[in-house]
Short mmCIF file of C-alpha atoms (C1' of nucleotides) in Angstrom, two decimals:
data_model
loop_
_atom_site.label_atom_id
_atom_site.label_comp_id
_atom_site.label_asym_id
_atom_site.label_seq_id
_atom_site.Cartn_x
_atom_site.Cartn_y
_atom_site.Cartn_z
CA UNK B 1 -38.99 -33.14 24.56
CA UNK B 2 -36.29 -35.47 23.14
CA UNK B 3 -37.07 -38.65 21.08
CA UNK B 4 -34.91 -41.66 21.31
CA UNK B 5 -34.16 -44.91 19.29
CA UNK B 6 -32.12 -47.43 21.17
CA UNK B 7 -30.12 -50.05 19.12
CA UNK B 8 -28.89 -52.85 21.21
CA UNK B 9 -29.01 -56.35 20.47
CA UNK B 10 -29.78 -57.11 23.99
CA UNK B 11 -33.28 -56.62 25.32
CA UNK B 12 -31.97 -56.40 28.62
CA UNK B 13 -29.88 -53.66 28.08
CA UNK B 14 -32.56 -51.62 26.08
CA UNK B 15 -34.86 -52.14 29.10
CA UNK B 16 -32.18 -50.98 31.52
CA UNK B 17 -31.44 -47.92 29.36
CA UNK B 18 -35.20 -47.23 28.73
CA UNK B 19 -35.99 -47.60 32.26
CA UNK B 20 -33.24 -44.74 33.13
CA UNK B 21 -34.20 -42.38 30.70
CA UNK B 22 -37.93 -42.53 30.80
CA UNK B 23 -37.74 -42.13 34.46
CA UNK B 24 -37.16 -38.56 33.24
CA UNK B 25 -39.64 -36.35 31.92
CA UNK B 26 -38.65 -34.85 28.27
CA UNK B 27 -37.25 -38.10 27.12
CA UNK B 28 -39.13 -40.93 25.21
CA UNK B 29 -37.81 -44.11 23.80
CA UNK B 30 -39.93 -43.98 20.35
CA UNK B 31 -38.61 -47.17 19.13
CA UNK B 32 -35.82 -49.78 19.35
CA UNK B 33 -33.52 -51.94 17.13
CA UNK B 34 -31.28 -55.09 17.60
CA UNK B 35 -28.82 -54.48 15.12
CA UNK B 36 -27.42 -51.66 12.90
CA UNK B 37 -29.13 -52.52 9.88
CA UNK B 38 -32.19 -52.43 11.77
CA UNK B 39 -31.32 -49.10 13.58
CA UNK B 40 -31.01 -47.19 9.89
CA UNK B 41 -34.51 -48.55 8.98
CA UNK B 42 -36.13 -47.40 12.12
CA UNK B 43 -34.52 -44.20 12.15
CA UNK B 44 -35.63 -43.33 8.69
CA UNK B 45 -39.15 -44.06 9.87
CA UNK B 46 -39.16 -42.76 13.38
CA UNK B 47 -37.00 -39.74 12.81
CA UNK B 48 -35.66 -39.45 16.48
CA UNK B 49 -33.66 -36.76 17.67
CA UNK B 50 -31.17 -39.05 19.30
CA UNK B 51 -30.05 -42.71 18.13
CA UNK B 52 -28.25 -44.33 21.16
CA UNK B 53 -26.33 -47.14 19.54
CA UNK B 54 -24.14 -50.01 21.02
CA UNK B 55 -21.13 -50.88 19.37
CA UNK B 56 -20.97 -54.61 19.28
CA UNK B 57 -24.25 -55.98 17.31
CA UNK B 58 -25.01 -58.49 14.72
CA UNK B 59 -25.32 -57.81 10.87
CA UNK B 60 -24.04 -54.26 11.25
CA UNK B 61 -22.14 -52.71 14.52
CA UNK B 62 -22.67 -49.25 15.84
CA UNK B 63 -19.72 -47.67 14.42
CA UNK B 64 -20.51 -48.75 10.86
CA UNK B 65 -24.18 -47.62 11.39
CA UNK B 66 -22.96 -44.16 12.44
CA UNK B 67 -20.78 -43.96 9.80
CA UNK B 68 -23.79 -44.67 7.06
CA UNK B 69 -25.76 -42.06 9.00
CA UNK B 70 -23.17 -39.32 8.86
CA UNK B 71 -22.23 -40.26 5.12
CA UNK B 72 -25.86 -39.91 4.26
CA UNK B 73 -26.41 -37.01 6.38
CA UNK B 74 -29.39 -38.33 8.07
CA UNK B 75 -30.51 -35.90 10.60
CA UNK B 76 -30.04 -37.75 13.68
CA UNK B 77 -27.61 -37.28 16.65
CA UNK B 78 -25.66 -40.42 17.47
CA UNK B 79 -24.51 -41.29 21.06
CA UNK B 80 -22.21 -44.58 20.87
CA UNK B 81 -22.27 -46.88 23.83
CA UNK B 82 -19.62 -49.11 24.81
CA UNK B 83 -20.94 -51.30 27.32
CA UNK B 84 -17.43 -52.69 28.04
CA UNK B 85 -14.44 -50.94 29.89
CA UNK B 86 -12.40 -50.61 26.97
CA UNK B 87 -11.59 -47.60 25.28
CA UNK B 88 -10.83 -49.36 21.95
CA UNK B 89 -13.48 -48.19 19.91
CA UNK B 90 -13.20 -44.25 20.82
CA UNK B 91 -11.37 -43.17 17.88
CA UNK B 92 -13.16 -45.05 15.51
CA UNK B 93 -16.36 -43.48 16.65
CA UNK B 94 -15.04 -40.06 16.46
CA UNK B 95 -13.90 -40.65 12.88
CA UNK B 96 -17.35 -42.31 12.05
CA UNK B 97 -18.75 -38.61 13.31
CA UNK B 98 -20.42 -39.75 16.63
CA UNK B 99 -21.77 -36.85 18.90
CA UNK B 100 -21.17 -38.92 21.97
CA UNK B 101 -19.40 -41.62 23.43
CA UNK B 102 -20.28 -43.44 26.65
CA UNK B 103 -18.78 -46.29 28.68
CA UNK B 104 -20.75 -48.76 30.66
CA UNK B 105 -19.57 -47.23 33.85
CA UNK B 106 -21.66 -44.09 33.29
CA UNK B 107 -23.65 -42.88 35.93
CA UNK B 108 -27.52 -42.20 35.47
CA UNK B 109 -26.56 -38.70 35.67
CA UNK B 110 -23.79 -38.60 33.09
CA UNK B 111 -26.15 -40.74 30.90
CA UNK B 112 -28.92 -37.90 31.13
CA UNK B 113 -25.95 -35.26 30.87
CA UNK B 114 -24.79 -36.71 27.83
CA UNK B 115 -27.99 -37.60 25.96
CA UNK B 116 -29.21 -33.99 26.50
CA UNK B 117 -25.79 -32.67 25.53
CA UNK B 118 -26.17 -34.52 22.39
CA UNK B 119 -29.79 -33.90 21.51
CA UNK B 120 -29.03 -29.96 21.77
CA UNK B 121 -26.04 -30.01 19.26
CA UNK B 122 -23.42 -30.52 21.41
CA UNK B 123 -20.68 -33.38 22.12
CA UNK B 124 -20.23 -35.59 25.10
CA UNK B 125 -17.46 -37.78 25.60
CA UNK B 126 -16.73 -39.54 28.87
CA UNK B 127 -13.92 -38.27 31.03
CA UNK B 128 -12.40 -41.60 30.77
CA UNK B 129 -11.87 -41.55 26.92
CA UNK B 130 -10.24 -38.04 27.29
CA UNK B 131 -6.73 -39.60 27.26
CA UNK B 132 -7.28 -41.13 24.07
CA UNK B 133 -8.89 -37.87 22.37
CA UNK B 134 -5.80 -36.04 23.95
CA UNK B 135 -3.41 -38.33 22.60
CA UNK B 136 -4.87 -37.62 19.03
CA UNK B 137 -5.45 -34.01 19.84
CA UNK B 138 -1.80 -33.26 21.06
CA UNK B 139 0.37 -35.45 19.30
CA UNK B 140 -1.37 -36.80 16.34
CA UNK B 141 -0.49 -40.32 17.35
CA UNK B 142 -2.65 -42.97 15.81
CA UNK B 143 -4.17 -45.56 18.18
CA UNK B 144 -4.37 -49.20 17.48
CA UNK B 145 -7.70 -50.51 17.54
CA UNK B 146 -8.59 -54.34 18.14
CA UNK B 147 -11.56 -55.95 18.30
CA UNK B 148 -13.02 -56.20 22.01
CA UNK B 149 -12.93 -59.50 23.91
CA UNK B 150 -15.61 -59.26 26.49
CA UNK B 151 -19.21 -60.06 26.41
CA UNK B 152 -21.89 -58.53 28.57
CA UNK B 153 -22.94 -60.99 31.20
CA UNK B 154 -26.42 -62.04 31.86
CA UNK B 155 -28.21 -60.71 35.10
CA UNK B 156 -28.67 -63.43 37.64
CA UNK B 157 -32.21 -61.94 38.24
CA UNK B 158 -34.70 -59.77 36.77
CA UNK B 159 -36.29 -56.87 38.04
CA UNK B 160 -39.89 -55.33 37.57
CA UNK B 161 -40.50 -52.24 36.22
CA UNK B 162 -41.68 -50.91 39.37
CA UNK B 163 -38.92 -52.36 41.11
CA UNK B 164 -36.62 -50.64 38.78
CA UNK B 165 -38.42 -47.54 39.59
CA UNK B 166 -38.08 -48.06 43.19
CA UNK B 167 -34.45 -48.90 43.09
CA UNK B 168 -33.71 -45.53 41.65
CA UNK B 169 -35.52 -43.73 44.42
CA UNK B 170 -33.70 -46.01 47.05
CA UNK B 171 -30.40 -45.26 45.46
CA UNK B 172 -31.22 -41.82 45.95
CA UNK B 173 -31.18 -42.32 49.43
CA UNK B 174 -35.05 -41.71 49.78
CA UNK B 175 -36.70 -43.41 52.67
CA UNK B 176 -39.73 -45.80 52.36
CA UNK B 177 -42.13 -43.07 53.32
CA UNK B 178 -40.92 -40.38 50.65
CA UNK B 179 -40.76 -43.18 48.03
CA UNK B 180 -44.48 -44.03 49.07
CA UNK B 181 -45.73 -40.29 48.95
CA UNK B 182 -43.57 -40.07 45.29
CA UNK B 183 -45.48 -42.93 43.93
CA UNK B 184 -48.82 -42.59 45.50
CA UNK B 185 -48.69 -45.96 47.17
CA UNK B 186 -48.57 -46.90 51.02
CA UNK B 187 -45.30 -47.04 52.89
CA UNK B 188 -45.87 -50.86 53.27
CA UNK B 189 -45.68 -51.46 49.71
CA UNK B 190 -42.46 -49.52 49.29
CA UNK B 191 -40.94 -51.54 52.04
CA UNK B 192 -41.82 -54.84 50.20
CA UNK B 193 -40.36 -53.43 47.08
CA UNK B 194 -37.26 -52.47 49.03
CA UNK B 195 -37.44 -55.97 50.70
CA UNK B 196 -37.44 -57.80 47.24
CA UNK B 197 -34.63 -55.64 45.91
CA UNK B 198 -32.50 -56.35 48.54
CA UNK B 199 -33.19 -60.31 48.31
CA UNK B 200 -32.92 -60.14 44.51
CA UNK B 201 -29.65 -58.10 44.60
CA UNK B 202 -28.42 -60.34 47.47
CA UNK B 203 -27.55 -57.12 49.51
CA UNK B 204 -28.01 -56.87 53.18
CA UNK B 205 -27.43 -52.99 53.21
CA UNK B 206 -27.65 -49.95 51.19
CA UNK B 207 -23.77 -50.16 50.71
CA UNK B 208 -24.23 -53.65 49.16
CA UNK B 209 -27.18 -52.59 47.23
CA UNK B 210 -25.39 -49.59 45.86
CA UNK B 211 -22.55 -51.79 44.71
CA UNK B 212 -24.63 -54.46 43.30
CA UNK B 213 -26.51 -52.04 41.18
CA UNK B 214 -23.64 -50.61 39.79
CA UNK B 215 -21.92 -54.07 39.04
CA UNK B 216 -25.05 -55.12 37.18
CA UNK B 217 -25.34 -51.52 35.56
CA UNK B 218 -28.56 -50.84 36.81
CA UNK B 219 -27.29 -47.48 37.86
CA UNK Q 1 3.01 -43.81 47.04
CA UNK Q 2 2.12 -40.54 45.43
CA UNK Q 3 3.24 -37.10 46.95
CA UNK Q 4 1.28 -34.13 46.30
CA UNK Q 5 1.55 -30.67 46.67
CA UNK Q 6 -1.68 -28.36 46.80
CA UNK Q 7 -1.53 -25.12 45.72
CA UNK Q 8 -4.73 -22.93 46.21
CA UNK Q 9 -5.18 -19.65 48.09
CA UNK Q 10 -8.32 -21.13 50.40
CA UNK Q 11 -6.96 -22.78 53.31
CA UNK Q 12 -10.70 -24.67 53.57
CA UNK Q 13 -10.34 -25.65 49.95
CA UNK Q 14 -6.80 -27.02 50.52
CA UNK Q 15 -8.03 -29.19 53.82
CA UNK Q 16 -11.17 -30.60 51.85
CA UNK Q 17 -8.80 -31.79 49.00
CA UNK Q 18 -6.29 -33.01 51.74
CA UNK Q 19 -9.12 -34.78 53.62
CA UNK Q 20 -10.35 -36.50 50.63
CA UNK Q 21 -7.19 -37.76 49.26
CA UNK Q 22 -5.47 -38.78 52.61
CA UNK Q 23 -8.52 -40.64 53.46
CA UNK Q 24 -6.85 -42.82 50.76
CA UNK Q 25 -3.72 -44.92 51.50
CA UNK Q 26 -0.91 -44.34 49.01
CA UNK Q 27 -1.56 -40.69 48.59
CA UNK Q 28 0.08 -38.04 50.79
CA UNK Q 29 0.00 -34.18 50.85
CA UNK Q 30 3.61 -33.36 51.61
CA UNK Q 31 3.42 -29.68 51.11
CA UNK Q 32 1.18 -26.61 50.36
CA UNK Q 33 1.20 -23.10 48.78
CA UNK Q 34 -1.17 -20.49 48.51
CA UNK Q 35 -0.32 -18.96 45.39
CA UNK Q 36 1.47 -19.73 41.73
CA UNK Q 37 4.57 -18.48 43.01
CA UNK Q 38 5.00 -20.05 46.19
CA UNK Q 39 3.91 -23.18 44.20
CA UNK Q 40 6.94 -23.05 42.16
CA UNK Q 41 9.27 -22.47 45.23
CA UNK Q 42 7.41 -25.48 47.33
CA UNK Q 43 7.68 -27.74 44.37
CA UNK Q 44 11.38 -27.13 43.96
CA UNK Q 45 11.97 -27.95 47.71
CA UNK Q 46 9.41 -30.89 48.09
CA UNK Q 47 9.90 -32.56 44.70
CA UNK Q 48 6.21 -34.03 44.72
CA UNK Q 49 4.78 -36.23 42.20
CA UNK Q 50 2.00 -34.14 41.43
CA UNK Q 51 1.14 -30.71 41.91
CA UNK Q 52 -2.82 -30.11 42.25
CA UNK Q 53 -3.24 -26.43 41.42
CA UNK Q 54 -6.28 -24.10 41.38
CA UNK Q 55 -6.66 -21.48 38.49
CA UNK Q 56 -7.45 -18.55 40.35
CA UNK Q 57 -4.84 -17.57 42.85
CA UNK Q 58 -3.08 -14.09 43.63
CA UNK Q 59 0.50 -13.19 42.78
CA UNK Q 60 0.61 -15.76 39.94
CA UNK Q 61 -2.19 -18.07 38.67
CA UNK Q 62 -2.42 -21.84 38.33
CA UNK Q 63 -2.00 -21.69 34.54
CA UNK Q 64 0.95 -19.32 34.56
CA UNK Q 65 2.71 -21.64 37.09
CA UNK Q 66 1.93 -24.46 34.96
CA UNK Q 67 3.33 -23.12 31.87
CA UNK Q 68 6.56 -21.89 33.87
CA UNK Q 69 6.80 -25.53 35.05
CA UNK Q 70 6.67 -27.21 31.69
CA UNK Q 71 8.78 -24.26 30.13
CA UNK Q 72 11.76 -25.19 32.56
CA UNK Q 73 10.75 -28.82 32.43
CA UNK Q 74 10.45 -29.47 36.05
CA UNK Q 75 9.54 -32.86 36.80
CA UNK Q 76 6.29 -32.76 38.27
CA UNK Q 77 2.82 -33.67 37.00
CA UNK Q 78 0.37 -30.89 37.11
CA UNK Q 79 -3.36 -31.16 37.73
CA UNK Q 80 -5.41 -28.07 37.30
CA UNK Q 81 -8.49 -27.32 39.31
CA UNK Q 82 -11.32 -25.03 38.50
CA UNK Q 83 -13.28 -24.80 41.56
CA UNK Q 84 -16.04 -23.35 39.30
CA UNK Q 85 -18.36 -24.61 36.57
CA UNK Q 86 -17.22 -22.86 33.87
CA UNK Q 87 -15.14 -24.33 31.24
CA UNK Q 88 -13.32 -21.16 30.42
CA UNK Q 89 -9.74 -21.98 31.07
CA UNK Q 90 -9.65 -25.65 29.56
CA UNK Q 91 -7.94 -24.75 26.29
CA UNK Q 92 -5.27 -22.47 28.26
CA UNK Q 93 -4.60 -25.28 30.61
CA UNK Q 94 -3.96 -27.67 27.94
CA UNK Q 95 -1.74 -25.21 26.05
CA UNK Q 96 0.13 -24.53 29.39
CA UNK Q 97 0.77 -28.38 29.21
CA UNK Q 98 -1.33 -29.37 32.15
CA UNK Q 99 -1.57 -33.18 32.48
CA UNK Q 100 -5.15 -33.24 33.74
CA UNK Q 101 -8.09 -30.73 34.38
CA UNK Q 102 -10.93 -31.14 36.97
CA UNK Q 103 -14.12 -29.12 37.61
CA UNK Q 104 -15.36 -28.51 41.11
CA UNK Q 105 -18.29 -30.90 40.41
CA UNK Q 106 -15.70 -34.03 40.53
CA UNK Q 107 -16.74 -36.84 42.86
CA UNK Q 108 -14.32 -38.37 45.28
CA UNK Q 109 -13.96 -41.12 42.93
CA UNK Q 110 -13.04 -38.83 40.02
CA UNK Q 111 -10.59 -37.09 41.84
CA UNK Q 112 -8.76 -40.08 43.01
CA UNK Q 113 -9.04 -41.39 39.33
CA UNK Q 114 -7.38 -38.13 38.09
CA UNK Q 115 -4.58 -38.03 40.53
CA UNK Q 116 -4.01 -41.59 39.88
CA UNK Q 117 -3.88 -41.16 35.88
CA UNK Q 118 -1.89 -38.19 36.24
CA UNK Q 119 0.58 -39.39 38.52
CA UNK Q 120 1.16 -42.49 36.58
CA UNK Q 121 1.93 -40.56 33.59
CA UNK Q 122 -1.44 -40.37 31.94
CA UNK Q 123 -3.91 -37.43 31.37
CA UNK Q 124 -7.09 -36.76 32.76
CA UNK Q 125 -9.84 -34.20 31.65
CA UNK Q 126 -13.30 -34.36 32.95
CA UNK Q 127 -16.04 -35.49 30.57
CA UNK Q 128 -17.40 -32.03 31.02
CA UNK Q 129 -14.73 -30.43 29.10
CA UNK Q 130 -14.69 -33.03 26.21
CA UNK Q 131 -16.95 -30.67 24.15
CA UNK Q 132 -14.03 -28.33 24.30
CA UNK Q 133 -11.67 -30.68 23.46
CA UNK Q 134 -13.33 -31.99 20.70
CA UNK Q 135 -14.00 -28.50 19.21
CA UNK Q 136 -10.23 -28.18 18.94
CA UNK Q 137 -9.56 -31.59 18.00
CA UNK Q 138 -12.16 -31.91 15.43
CA UNK Q 139 -12.55 -28.48 13.73
CA UNK Q 140 -9.52 -26.76 14.90
CA UNK Q 141 -11.85 -23.96 16.19
CA UNK Q 142 -10.48 -21.32 18.82
CA UNK Q 143 -12.31 -21.06 21.73
CA UNK Q 144 -12.68 -17.56 23.29
CA UNK Q 145 -11.43 -17.27 26.86
CA UNK Q 146 -12.89 -14.79 29.28
CA UNK Q 147 -12.18 -14.05 32.91
CA UNK Q 148 -14.31 -16.09 35.31
CA UNK Q 149 -16.65 -14.37 37.27
CA UNK Q 150 -17.21 -16.43 40.44
CA UNK Q 151 -15.78 -16.37 43.88
CA UNK Q 152 -15.85 -19.45 45.87
CA UNK Q 153 -18.34 -18.94 48.83
CA UNK Q 154 -17.14 -19.49 52.32
CA UNK Q 155 -18.65 -22.61 54.27
CA UNK Q 156 -21.22 -21.40 56.89
CA UNK Q 157 -20.01 -24.14 59.31
CA UNK Q 158 -16.63 -26.04 60.15
CA UNK Q 159 -16.35 -29.67 60.51
CA UNK Q 160 -13.72 -31.24 62.76
CA UNK Q 161 -11.19 -33.89 61.40
CA UNK Q 162 -13.41 -36.93 63.06
CA UNK Q 163 -16.51 -35.42 61.47
CA UNK Q 164 -15.01 -35.15 57.89
CA UNK Q 165 -14.13 -38.79 58.44
CA UNK Q 166 -17.20 -39.69 59.62
CA UNK Q 167 -19.13 -37.74 56.80
CA UNK Q 168 -17.00 -40.03 54.23
CA UNK Q 169 -18.08 -43.29 55.99
CA UNK Q 170 -21.77 -41.86 56.20
CA UNK Q 171 -21.79 -40.86 52.60
CA UNK Q 172 -20.67 -44.28 51.72
CA UNK Q 173 -24.06 -45.28 53.06
CA UNK Q 174 -22.39 -47.05 56.39
CA UNK Q 175 -24.37 -47.55 59.32
CA UNK Q 176 -23.35 -46.40 62.69
CA UNK Q 177 -22.58 -49.83 63.83
CA UNK Q 178 -20.13 -50.16 60.87
CA UNK Q 179 -18.49 -46.66 61.37
CA UNK Q 180 -18.24 -47.47 64.87
CA UNK Q 181 -16.43 -50.68 64.22
CA UNK Q 182 -14.31 -49.18 61.63
CA UNK Q 183 -13.14 -46.71 63.76
CA UNK Q 184 -12.99 -48.78 66.93
CA UNK Q 185 -15.41 -46.30 68.78
CA UNK Q 186 -18.99 -46.82 70.20
CA UNK Q 187 -21.88 -46.83 68.26
CA UNK Q 188 -23.01 -44.01 70.34
CA UNK Q 189 -20.37 -42.08 69.45
CA UNK Q 190 -20.69 -42.47 65.85
CA UNK Q 191 -24.50 -41.51 66.36
CA UNK Q 192 -23.30 -38.21 67.94
CA UNK Q 193 -21.23 -37.63 65.22
CA UNK Q 194 -23.70 -38.28 62.76
CA UNK Q 195 -26.25 -36.21 64.64
CA UNK Q 196 -23.82 -33.22 64.46
CA UNK Q 197 -23.20 -33.56 61.02
CA UNK Q 198 -26.93 -33.53 60.16
CA UNK Q 199 -26.94 -30.24 62.19
CA UNK Q 200 -23.86 -28.68 60.87
CA UNK Q 201 -25.09 -29.19 57.32
CA UNK Q 202 -28.57 -28.45 57.96
CA UNK Q 203 -29.92 -31.86 56.59
CA UNK Q 204 -32.74 -33.83 57.77
CA UNK Q 205 -32.16 -37.01 55.98
CA UNK Q 206 -29.32 -38.69 54.00
CA UNK Q 207 -30.37 -37.08 50.57
CA UNK Q 208 -29.96 -33.96 51.80
CA UNK Q 209 -26.73 -34.34 53.70
CA UNK Q 210 -25.47 -35.75 50.48
CA UNK Q 211 -26.40 -32.86 48.36
CA UNK Q 212 -25.26 -30.55 51.16
CA UNK Q 213 -22.09 -32.22 51.15
CA UNK Q 214 -21.81 -31.89 47.16
CA UNK Q 215 -22.93 -28.12 47.55
CA UNK Q 216 -19.97 -27.44 49.90
CA UNK Q 217 -17.38 -29.66 47.91
CA UNK Q 218 -16.79 -31.87 50.97
CA UNK Q 219 -17.45 -34.80 48.62
"C1'" DT Y 1 -0.22 -24.50 81.31
"C1'" DC Y 2 -4.75 -24.07 81.20
"C1'" DA Y 3 -8.77 -22.90 78.92
"C1'" DA Y 4 -11.31 -23.92 74.58
"C1'" DA Y 5 -12.29 -27.63 71.52
"C1'" DA Y 6 -12.64 -32.13 70.44
"C1'" DT Y 7 -13.78 -36.83 71.12
"C1'" DT Y 8 -15.73 -40.04 73.66
"C1'" DA Y 9 -20.09 -42.25 75.24
"C1'" DA Y 10 -24.12 -43.00 78.09
"C1'" DG Y 11 -29.39 -42.21 78.99
"C1'" DT Y 12 -34.10 -42.01 77.09
"C1'" DA Y 13 -38.19 -41.75 74.36
"C1'" DT Y 14 -39.93 -41.86 69.67
"C1'" DA Y 15 -39.83 -43.00 64.83
"C1'" DA Y 16 -38.45 -45.90 61.11
"C1'" DA Y 17 -36.17 -49.70 58.84
"C1'" DT Y 18 -35.93 -54.64 58.64
"C1'" DA Y 19 -37.36 -59.35 57.87
"C1'" DC Y 20 -40.54 -61.88 57.09
"C1'" DT Y 21 -45.37 -63.88 55.94
"C1'" DT Y 22 -49.85 -63.79 53.98
"C1'" DA Y 23 -53.01 -62.28 50.53
"C1'" DA Y 24 -56.49 -59.39 48.11
"C1'" DT Y 25 -56.13 -56.98 43.73
"C1'" DT Y 26 -54.47 -55.95 38.97
"C1'" DT Y 27 -51.79 -56.24 34.83
"C1'" DT Y 28 -49.95 -58.91 31.23
"C1'" DA Y 29 -49.38 -62.26 27.87
"C1'" DT Y 30 -50.81 -66.28 25.17
"C1'" DA U 1 -60.15 -65.99 28.78
"C1'" DT U 2 -57.24 -67.32 31.88
"C1'" DA U 3 -53.31 -68.69 34.35
"C1'" DA U 4 -49.03 -66.34 35.74
"C1'" DA U 5 -46.72 -62.30 37.14
"C1'" DA U 6 -47.03 -57.90 39.45
"C1'" DT U 7 -48.55 -54.71 42.25
"C1'" DT U 8 -50.61 -53.70 46.43
"C1'" DA U 9 -51.06 -53.67 51.31
"C1'" DA U 10 -51.69 -55.16 55.86
"C1'" DG U 11 -49.62 -58.08 60.43
"C1'" DT U 12 -45.92 -58.83 63.80
"C1'" DA U 13 -41.55 -58.77 65.87
"C1'" DT U 14 -36.85 -57.15 66.01
"C1'" DT U 15 -33.27 -53.96 65.29
"C1'" DT U 16 -31.64 -49.49 64.05
"C1'" DA U 17 -31.94 -44.63 63.54
"C1'" DT U 18 -33.36 -40.22 65.43
"C1'" DA U 19 -33.18 -36.31 68.52
"C1'" DC U 20 -31.90 -34.79 72.31
"C1'" DT U 21 -29.05 -33.94 76.74
"C1'" DT U 22 -25.54 -34.79 79.84
"C1'" DA U 23 -20.79 -35.39 80.94
"C1'" DA U 24 -16.36 -37.38 81.46
"C1'" DT U 25 -11.85 -37.55 79.07
"C1'" DT U 26 -8.36 -36.23 75.55
"C1'" DT U 27 -6.35 -32.93 72.50
"C1'" DT U 28 -4.97 -28.71 70.90
"C1'" DG U 29 -3.59 -24.16 70.60
"C1'" DA U 30 -1.59 -19.80 72.56
#
DNA sequence: TCAAAATTAAGTATAAATACTTAATTTTAT
DNA sequence: ATAAAATTAAGTATTTATACTTAATTTTGA
């Protein structure tokens, strides 16, 4: 069993990650925080195994929080999330002592892999950042780190818990019958949820649903 | 345009990779080799941009070949392939000077990303190997490298060119109508191919087709 | 060149998905 | 406590996929 604290200033993002993780047995999100300072308070009370923390947050950012945790030898693994494509913070995160680093593009599989690896004492850094690691590793070059520019765009729709659950199954290419069986609901209900998902995500087929889901980081 | 030489002792594997890459415009496999020695000969003639080379091969293995290439400053980027899950050769590949390292589990997307990155002078190492890189990077620990044990299992079926092409489209979640339009064939023909694929891969639905395809590295 | 393999595509019946609507229950939040 | 939101599920018509078979053309390899 892996206990997690999520720190992100965006409820939507927290919920997305929560849905993603809690779909999995063995992983529980036991608490949440909306900035780095709060994260420090929360983990001292909740004692999670892993802290998943976004970089950009008000009050105290994720990297500062990680540095604080490592400085004080607080017993928690840290998985730093960059919700943006930029690789700008990687080296800082590593220097701060993060156990893992994930980009927004991470698939569900990668997410779970990262959490499991970090929780069991390993390290996980996305393939995308390996260039940076390699540069430091191989030649010792220092990388210039600037402030990130992007801000996460709001979702133009909201999914219910059930819908998110069914989205996952649909994206696993399961048909309505199987989804229904898995969730002990009728096939017709599964159909409705699928239909609503298609509408909400404005998709007219599975491919579009998949790409929309990726676009909105629901996957 | 990226020109590639493939070095792998398995024709099936070479064909699989070829199908994967050549589906993409801008990438051409201009030559092939079935061992490290042959690879060196072939690249001196064909002058490819990238050499994709398997580690386990008779005569001269992939890492020795890469080391030879770098030693002689031959102008070719090297992407080392480990068709097995093991991470055992990563460090050796890095030390030999490889520009990239991919595991068999790599998705088509990752494959293309890796090829493009390496071809444009970047480095690409799968997320899976970052632990090893980090260990060396962070603490300087040396990793013990043993000989791999597995051997690649033969495919229990063979796909025709058209089938592989249609497999790709099917796995992109396209329906028969769209596949038919894309390939300028009738919907019925697309159906037949899909049907044959399901039979050959012993799948009874899309999920199974996907996992079979992954299993056999067709994706 | 000639047989074998591959590609094409039609036929037919059945099962499932799609595209809605309506509406009865449950759950949730204030 | 109650209104709003969510979940459930049925109805109906249409389209698409599935599971085959058969068979006419093309392509390819020896």
